[in-house]
mmCIF file of C-alpha atoms in Angstrom:
data_model
loop_
_atom_site.group_PDB
_atom_site.id
_atom_site.type_symbol
_atom_site.label_atom_id
_atom_site.label_comp_id
_atom_site.label_asym_id
_atom_site.label_seq_id
_atom_site.Cartn_x
_atom_site.Cartn_y
_atom_site.Cartn_z
ATOM 1 C CA UNK A 1 -9.524 -6.124 -12.048
ATOM 2 C CA UNK A 2 -6.402 -6.088 -14.297
ATOM 3 C CA UNK A 3 -4.853 -3.447 -16.238
ATOM 4 C CA UNK A 4 -2.012 -2.796 -18.754
ATOM 5 C CA UNK A 5 0.430 0.034 -18.462
ATOM 6 C CA UNK A 6 0.870 1.765 -21.799
ATOM 7 C CA UNK A 7 4.466 2.511 -21.740
ATOM 8 C CA UNK A 8 4.194 4.896 -24.441
ATOM 9 C CA UNK A 9 1.529 6.995 -22.944
ATOM 10 C CA UNK A 10 2.349 10.586 -23.263
ATOM 11 C CA UNK A 11 0.842 11.514 -19.934
ATOM 12 C CA UNK A 12 3.697 9.548 -18.328
ATOM 13 C CA UNK A 13 6.312 11.892 -19.691
ATOM 14 C CA UNK A 14 5.018 14.409 -17.221
ATOM 15 C CA UNK A 15 6.084 12.272 -14.197
ATOM 16 C CA UNK A 16 9.304 10.983 -15.949
ATOM 17 C CA UNK A 17 10.456 14.637 -16.267
ATOM 18 C CA UNK A 18 9.074 15.602 -12.807
ATOM 19 C CA UNK A 19 10.986 12.850 -10.951
ATOM 20 C CA UNK A 20 14.733 13.214 -11.556
ATOM 21 C CA UNK A 21 15.567 9.891 -9.917
ATOM 22 C CA UNK A 22 13.476 7.395 -11.894
ATOM 23 C CA UNK A 23 15.036 7.605 -15.390
ATOM 24 C CA UNK A 24 16.188 4.282 -16.237
ATOM 25 C CA UNK A 25 14.630 2.604 -13.182
ATOM 26 C CA UNK A 26 12.948 -0.909 -13.906
ATOM 27 C CA UNK A 27 9.854 0.369 -12.154
ATOM 28 C CA UNK A 28 9.653 3.890 -13.997
ATOM 29 C CA UNK A 29 6.506 2.966 -16.033
ATOM 30 C CA UNK A 30 4.691 1.723 -12.938
ATOM 31 C CA UNK A 31 5.737 4.737 -10.873
ATOM 32 C CA UNK A 32 4.462 7.021 -13.708
ATOM 33 C CA UNK A 33 1.285 5.010 -13.876
ATOM 34 C CA UNK A 34 0.746 5.090 -10.177
ATOM 35 C CA UNK A 35 1.461 8.806 -9.873
ATOM 36 C CA UNK A 36 -0.840 9.487 -12.898
ATOM 37 C CA UNK A 37 -3.558 7.616 -10.949
ATOM 38 C CA UNK A 38 -3.025 9.830 -7.964
ATOM 39 C CA UNK A 39 -1.960 7.048 -5.809
ATOM 40 C CA UNK A 40 1.568 8.348 -5.161
ATOM 41 C CA UNK A 41 2.908 11.843 -5.166
ATOM 42 C CA UNK A 42 6.577 11.438 -4.662
ATOM 43 C CA UNK A 43 8.825 12.216 -1.603
ATOM 44 C CA UNK A 44 9.661 15.710 -2.852
ATOM 45 C CA UNK A 45 8.518 17.798 -5.762
ATOM 46 C CA UNK A 46 11.238 16.454 -7.859
ATOM 47 C CA UNK A 47 12.062 12.886 -6.288
ATOM 48 C CA UNK A 48 10.318 9.739 -6.035
ATOM 49 C CA UNK A 49 13.044 7.666 -4.339
ATOM 50 C CA UNK A 50 12.165 4.491 -6.153
ATOM 51 C CA UNK A 51 14.493 2.473 -3.888
ATOM 52 C CA UNK A 52 13.445 4.016 -0.529
ATOM 53 C CA UNK A 53 11.454 2.036 1.923
ATOM 54 C CA UNK A 54 7.715 2.638 2.099
ATOM 55 C CA UNK A 55 6.499 3.606 5.583
ATOM 56 C CA UNK A 56 3.380 2.325 7.205
ATOM 57 C CA UNK A 57 1.787 5.766 6.950
ATOM 58 C CA UNK A 58 2.622 5.708 3.176
ATOM 59 C CA UNK A 59 1.118 2.412 2.706
ATOM 60 C CA UNK A 60 -2.324 3.337 4.398
ATOM 61 C CA UNK A 61 -2.274 6.729 2.365
ATOM 62 C CA UNK A 62 -2.014 4.826 -0.864
ATOM 63 C CA UNK A 63 -4.917 2.399 -0.054
ATOM 64 C CA UNK A 64 -6.917 5.385 1.021
ATOM 65 C CA UNK A 65 -6.381 7.233 -2.209
ATOM 66 C CA UNK A 66 -7.091 3.932 -4.092
ATOM 67 C CA UNK A 67 -10.484 3.801 -2.220
ATOM 68 C CA UNK A 68 -11.287 7.347 -3.431
ATOM 69 C CA UNK A 69 -10.425 9.054 -0.205
ATOM 70 C CA UNK A 70 -13.820 8.632 1.444
ATOM 71 C CA UNK A 71 -14.992 11.015 4.050
ATOM 72 C CA UNK A 72 -13.884 9.957 7.505
ATOM 73 C CA UNK A 73 -14.612 11.304 10.999
ATOM 74 C CA UNK A 74 -13.733 10.247 14.522
ATOM 75 C CA UNK A 75 -10.612 9.718 16.441
ATOM 76 C CA UNK A 76 -7.954 6.892 16.689
ATOM 77 C CA UNK A 77 -6.619 5.165 19.732
ATOM 78 C CA UNK A 78 -2.890 5.626 18.433
ATOM 79 C CA UNK A 79 -1.154 8.029 20.593
ATOM 80 C CA UNK A 80 1.947 8.254 18.224
ATOM 81 C CA UNK A 81 0.106 10.055 15.353
ATOM 82 C CA UNK A 82 -0.613 13.643 14.764
ATOM 83 C CA UNK A 83 -3.994 14.850 13.514
ATOM 84 C CA UNK A 84 -2.169 17.262 11.262
ATOM 85 C CA UNK A 85 0.036 14.550 9.536
ATOM 86 C CA UNK A 86 -0.606 14.083 5.892
ATOM 87 C CA UNK A 87 -1.684 10.375 6.544
ATOM 88 C CA UNK A 88 -3.940 10.980 9.520
ATOM 89 C CA UNK A 89 -7.349 10.655 7.512
ATOM 90 C CA UNK A 90 -6.034 7.678 5.734
ATOM 91 C CA UNK A 91 -4.976 6.038 8.977
ATOM 92 C CA UNK A 92 -8.311 6.824 10.526
ATOM 93 C CA UNK A 93 -10.186 5.243 7.594
ATOM 94 C CA UNK A 94 -7.839 2.187 7.347
ATOM 95 C CA UNK A 95 -8.263 1.585 11.218
ATOM 96 C CA UNK A 96 -12.054 2.010 11.192
ATOM 97 C CA UNK A 97 -12.341 -0.435 8.308
ATOM 98 C CA UNK A 98 -10.068 -2.961 9.915
ATOM 99 C CA UNK A 99 -7.467 -2.795 7.149
ATOM 100 C CA UNK A 100 -4.747 -1.932 9.696
ATOM 101 C CA UNK A 101 -3.975 -2.558 13.260
ATOM 102 C CA UNK A 102 -1.271 -0.915 15.409
ATOM 103 C CA UNK A 103 1.814 -2.421 16.518
ATOM 104 C CA UNK A 104 0.242 -2.167 19.973
ATOM 105 C CA UNK A 105 -3.216 -0.931 20.955
ATOM 106 C CA UNK A 106 -2.023 2.526 21.122
ATOM 107 C CA UNK A 107 1.014 2.563 18.770
ATOM 108 C CA UNK A 108 0.695 2.672 15.030
ATOM 109 C CA UNK A 109 4.319 3.452 14.169
ATOM 110 C CA UNK A 110 3.637 5.575 11.119
ATOM 111 C CA UNK A 111 7.321 6.125 10.207
ATOM 112 C CA UNK A 112 8.388 2.581 10.647
ATOM 113 C CA UNK A 113 9.000 0.735 7.307
ATOM 114 C CA UNK A 114 6.132 -1.428 6.224
ATOM 115 C CA UNK A 115 7.155 -4.949 6.240
ATOM 116 C CA UNK A 116 6.301 -7.286 3.330
ATOM 117 C CA UNK A 117 3.922 -9.334 5.553
ATOM 118 C CA UNK A 118 2.123 -6.257 6.825
ATOM 119 C CA UNK A 119 1.714 -4.754 3.367
ATOM 120 C CA UNK A 120 0.334 -8.010 1.994
ATOM 121 C CA UNK A 121 -1.954 -8.122 5.056
ATOM 122 C CA UNK A 122 -3.130 -4.578 4.364
ATOM 123 C CA UNK A 123 -3.798 -5.480 0.602
ATOM 124 C CA UNK A 124 -5.637 -8.561 1.774
ATOM 125 C CA UNK A 125 -7.872 -6.710 4.079
ATOM 126 C CA UNK A 126 -8.519 -3.929 1.634
ATOM 127 C CA UNK A 127 -9.426 -6.587 -1.121
ATOM 128 C CA UNK A 128 -11.961 -8.141 1.531
ATOM 129 C CA UNK A 129 -13.411 -4.567 2.248
ATOM 130 C CA UNK A 130 -13.923 -4.137 -1.545
ATOM 131 C CA UNK A 131 -15.941 -7.389 -1.573
ATOM 132 C CA UNK A 132 -13.269 -9.480 -3.287
ATOM 133 C CA UNK A 133 -13.299 -13.192 -2.537
ATOM 134 C CA UNK A 134 -10.188 -13.799 -0.377
ATOM 135 C CA UNK A 135 -10.840 -17.370 0.289
ATOM 136 C CA UNK A 136 -7.488 -19.244 0.267
ATOM 137 C CA UNK A 137 -7.381 -22.829 -0.767
ATOM 138 C CA UNK A 138 -3.540 -23.640 -0.829
ATOM 139 C CA UNK A 139 -0.857 -23.274 1.576
ATOM 140 C CA UNK A 140 2.696 -22.034 1.410
ATOM 141 C CA UNK A 141 4.393 -25.374 0.921
ATOM 142 C CA UNK A 142 7.799 -24.946 -0.889
ATOM 143 C CA UNK A 143 8.816 -21.793 0.889
ATOM 144 C CA UNK A 144 11.358 -22.558 3.577
ATOM 145 C CA UNK A 145 10.799 -19.410 5.568
ATOM 146 C CA UNK A 146 7.239 -19.528 6.444
ATOM 147 C CA UNK A 147 8.289 -19.962 10.172
ATOM 148 C CA UNK A 148 9.358 -16.356 9.941
ATOM 149 C CA UNK A 149 5.884 -15.253 8.870
ATOM 150 C CA UNK A 150 3.709 -13.774 11.568
ATOM 151 C CA UNK A 151 0.520 -15.766 12.354
ATOM 152 C CA UNK A 152 -1.464 -12.626 11.539
ATOM 153 C CA UNK A 153 -0.161 -12.659 8.025
ATOM 154 C CA UNK A 154 -0.323 -16.348 7.135
ATOM 155 C CA UNK A 155 -3.734 -16.299 5.323
ATOM 156 C CA UNK A 156 -3.069 -13.029 3.671
ATOM 157 C CA UNK A 157 0.369 -14.220 2.312
ATOM 158 C CA UNK A 158 -1.306 -17.438 1.112
ATOM 159 C CA UNK A 159 -3.936 -15.310 -0.656
ATOM 160 C CA UNK A 160 -1.351 -13.182 -2.218
ATOM 161 C CA UNK A 161 0.685 -16.023 -3.522
ATOM 162 C CA UNK A 162 -2.407 -17.781 -4.852
ATOM 163 C CA UNK A 163 -3.420 -14.646 -6.635
ATOM 164 C CA UNK A 164 0.181 -14.007 -8.052
ATOM 165 C CA UNK A 165 0.379 -10.755 -6.284
ATOM 166 C CA UNK A 166 3.790 -11.940 -4.965
#
């Protein structure tokens, strides 16, 4: 599914005015679009922090919102998360649907920055959950740093490159 961002959409003005730190930023229109769609909310009421790092908790929260915030019950094996945290339901959903795994069997590391390979893997698994064809036919020839890519992310990264996500 593809979409075009209407950069002149008056609805975006609300978010452009709300977030004092996105004026003139290259991703301003994308930030406004994602916020208008309910995927992002900003770091504070008035700042988005467009050049800040995204945490693992933020990443699962965005995917959970994209999925429509389905009802979720149960518990998680991760001992480094708090049931009162904003991301808890998102993490529970993402974990139960095999979109995310922990850094270990009991540690999710919610406040750690999500790495590029982790985010691509989350997206790949989310696409698979949504019934998308995630079959990969190519390989990452031509990239000189694939030896730094974790085995867990190789197929996902190939998928992301083939589908021009990155």
